């Protein structure tokens, strides 16, 4: 299993900068997720690692060996495409076997590998089918089986679950996680779905506009987002309120969020304050700041409610298991669950 | 408005189309049938027992069996070539399909001029000293070379249409199928053999059908390049109609063209059944 | 605002029965959601109401008037298509105005209606754009604006949010809910997304294989699913365990879920027992049944964990905010949160 | 393998294609140019000042300006018709495009026979008592009727190709666009005017370009139906080459065809610019 390093990788398409000076290290055996909105460059990075694109500048290393100019087929990567790219004119068996035949492996070895991969993905009964006879979930398994049958040094997955429906997606992601744990292949997984990213990842790189915004574990990117973009993108969509830092805390107009040790140089700074819907409570909490608001809309998700509340003209969303009693409600937020970002640079301001 | 009436509206609105079909399309076709089949002796029987039939079959087969495969092969390689993005690609592409804009008769005249005993090719070869006397392409004694000239003219003139079909087919292949092949280590020839050719089968089939259809109808170029001594199905139609003033026999030959077209079309569809699920 | 009734509506396509004897009543001004997996017939029902399909049998009534054979254009419906179907060769203004021009409304009235609809959907600045210049979310708003500008008696929406990305979808669904509350147009909304359905609906009809499985409010379908299909489809995907009813409760092999008043005739019945991941706790609850298991996989979603636990060979998923301490864990479930279904008929068995 | 070499592989592999292009395609084209332009007097100048030019321009324009619009209109209505699913649709569709399988010369012969003074049409009209003496379609004195015969033959023969293009275009229109029109109360004619026609503009454009290209190249049918007395661009090429043995002037006419094709093609592209975003 291989360690992958990207050193200052950039990629331009004409005048568009798809990837902008990205350096990353993926540890051996790790499940590393590239997360970001469409067009953020995550797929381009994956394709550069696969050898399907040549970077405009920068180098790619597999275990310290420069593979930047190595043809894709020589890199020993297995790839699962978003469209699955299961060749439509071949049976499932031949789809998995063709890459092995190309390598001129003995027939017995090919058969053994195809059947072993099929067993792992639970598609042994589909080997004689054509792709058009398969459901989306089955095609996805075939694509994964093809990728692991070549016994790759690196497994690359480009949004492999995005074409499945919600229930199946939740099951399939647990299967992928279990399979990766078992095979211990260094895996790079691209997705735009932050829940999927969190559920799968050992570490996540959050990307935006060709740049890496933050690399970290799930808890790091969720609890300490380094900038407004990461805060907005991870977790259920955050409430943002404009405010100003004072010597006693952050003034957000309709309330003051108290902090004890505000450095003098920050006083007067304009900030964006982010609060996650799940961090707004309808019942008193210890050390909580209280806000008064009016309920404008309730979305009933059965196991919880999303409550849209007008607080002095600002609309906040709260996620709670309590159904609000009456139109007027009190909200409670804890200063430690409030994220403060510089309005101009959008970077996190560490304040306590 | 009650449902049954609504259902019939499309039919009522298109009654003119149906009338058009019946009188304008069907009548001439049935007229040809009746001319070809009825009479004493039946022109069709006359044709099927005529000594010319063997000769016509030979030349028709020879031309179709050399021209069309050559066109398909050239079109496949040209398509592979044009799939690469390079500077000036559009210009080269237009140049490649330019012969489409030239009349088949004009095309034949151009090649006739170039290959004639005092034409460009002979001048070039004599001036460079490769040969000392001109090579004759035309005339009954040089029927092999005439066939070569017909081959060149037809390939020049009609390959673009084959190219357009096959190129369209290749552009329809999902990039992912080819990139998966790259990732899994297939080289260019393996990609062509295992991925591209199976996937463009339906387009090769279409190209074969269209080209056979049109190749069976070529008259002008053959008359120009070979006068009366290379006889194919289509030239027989014109010969019997215009020179022998026998519409019956002409219709019978025309009907034969139709039959051969259907037969070969059916054959292509059977042989080149698209692989399951390839779309 | 109109009341809609379907009476024994069926639709066959060749030998396929898309809709199988469906009767429904949609109240005036209600936001009614048709929910089900793809191919369940929900879109066909919407199209029958729109007048785009004629039912094979059965009748459709608008306020008691039989409209089964009325052409679509005469029914006074506004429709938002899944693909939006915003005509690509017309500017946004003309897209909204064309249906009004066809009705030969005066120019001033048309202009007023287009601008009012655009204002409501916040697309006033897009009126001079062509559809290809719009994002998916903007196209969706144009489609909604076009549908409400005709001042329809019924608003029909066919998965209008399915082509948007996750963040936008959450925002757009709240907007649709607010708009519908404001306009009070009877609205039928088709979706395959159960979260979306719950967030929006006054009432939900859950469909499967052309039939209506259950009609009810969010709390009804979530808390009292009438059959296994509804239980599985609503909420995060349920754990199912096979069991047998005894005189003391339901025996699921590795535990007994106690019920005090089991009717005699149910004893010995084979049942499927459904437990939602959010109803499995890692800490003791009052009246809870305890199970022992071994953690096999943890999905960290930051604000909660999905824990895959092996309980005597059966894999259960629990959704919890607690991170399990060690491999061996105790699980607690409450009998009132356990759903019992007949294994053969798959219908709910009421037991307490 | 170092990156620069990899980049050049496609070029190296396709060197044969380039050679093919250069010698096989380009040379004959440039050869025609040189024949047409150089000489004393330049054949091109000769053609442009010749008294035949006016006559040729008139007939060429007349044929193209009547045949092509008629074909487009028929093709649009036929496409609307075939969009309905009805029993036997496939059979009717094949019948409709059947004339494609018939050689242009054969087609002309069929119509010549049907319209001749002792042909089917005259027999029918005389036998039913509509007329007492045959109507003559052919001959220098009846040039108007000959043009009508040419019109009928061309419409019969080449409408199917226009139909195929326009039908393909209509099938590409998303069903949702039409259903949205239904929901919002557009009737059939309003759908045609506001939705269908704007959306198939690119296909109408393609059909116009292809048909103009081919219409400018029709030789056989005109010679058969009108002998020497209806002169169009394409027949001039053959006339000057084969009968007057003057390849220079023939090439000049051929070049004119090319120019007119380019000109009209450009005009169509300009006039029928697809509406923004219509795809």
GROMACS .gro file of C-alpha atoms in nm, chain B residues 67-84 96 158-171 173 188-189 191-193 195-205 207-208 272, chain D residues 13-14 17 20:
model
   57
  419UNK     CA    1  -1.477   0.029  -5.236
  420UNK     CA    2  -1.689  -0.008  -4.924
  421UNK     CA    3  -1.439  -0.192  -4.699
  422UNK     CA    4  -1.170   0.058  -4.802
  423UNK     CA    5  -1.400   0.343  -4.710
  424UNK     CA    6  -1.483   0.192  -4.371
  425UNK     CA    7  -1.118   0.137  -4.284
  426UNK     CA    8  -1.016   0.487  -4.394
  427UNK     CA    9  -1.311   0.636  -4.206
  428UNK     CA   10  -1.222   0.453  -3.883
  429UNK     CA   11  -0.862   0.572  -3.890
  430UNK     CA   12  -0.960   0.924  -3.988
  431UNK     CA   13  -1.211   0.930  -3.701
  432UNK     CA   14  -0.944   0.819  -3.454
  433UNK     CA   15  -0.726   1.096  -3.593
  434UNK     CA   16  -0.990   1.366  -3.562
  435UNK     CA   17  -1.075   1.265  -3.206
  436UNK     CA   18  -0.746   1.429  -3.108
  448UNK     CA   19  -1.141   1.603  -4.554
  510UNK     CA   20  -1.794   0.895  -5.093
  511UNK     CA   21  -1.557   0.823  -4.804
  512UNK     CA   22  -1.655   1.152  -4.637
  513UNK     CA   23  -2.012   1.033  -4.584
  514UNK     CA   24  -1.885   0.710  -4.426
  515UNK     CA   25  -1.645   0.917  -4.219
  516UNK     CA   26  -1.922   1.145  -4.092
  517UNK     CA   27  -2.128   0.849  -3.973
  518UNK     CA   28  -1.840   0.667  -3.806
  519UNK     CA   29  -1.700   0.985  -3.656
  520UNK     CA   30  -2.042   1.062  -3.509
  521UNK     CA   31  -2.043   0.712  -3.364
  522UNK     CA   32  -1.702   0.755  -3.207
  523UNK     CA   33  -1.801   1.087  -3.057
  525UNK     CA   34  -1.870   0.676  -2.706
  540UNK     CA   35  -0.431   0.215  -2.839
  541UNK     CA   36  -0.479  -0.106  -3.039
  543UNK     CA   37  -0.875   0.002  -2.698
  544UNK     CA   38  -0.966  -0.008  -3.068
  545UNK     CA   39  -1.023  -0.384  -3.064
  547UNK     CA   40  -1.378  -0.108  -2.675
  548UNK     CA   41  -1.414   0.117  -2.979
  549UNK     CA   42  -1.496  -0.129  -3.257
  550UNK     CA   43  -1.762  -0.318  -3.059
  551UNK     CA   44  -1.921   0.010  -2.954
  552UNK     CA   45  -1.937   0.163  -3.304
  553UNK     CA   46  -2.079  -0.153  -3.461
  554UNK     CA   47  -2.423   0.006  -3.507
  555UNK     CA   48  -2.262   0.300  -3.686
  556UNK     CA   49  -2.054   0.072  -3.909
  557UNK     CA   50  -2.378  -0.105  -3.989
  559UNK     CA   51  -2.254   0.327  -4.295
  560UNK     CA   52  -2.254  -0.008  -4.474
  624UNK     CA   53  -2.351  -0.679  -3.720
  996UNK     CA   54   0.038   0.741  -3.566
  997UNK     CA   55  -0.169   0.943  -3.806
 1000UNK     CA   56  -0.387   1.004  -4.269
 1003UNK     CA   57  -0.382   1.072  -4.762
   0.00000   0.00000   0.00000
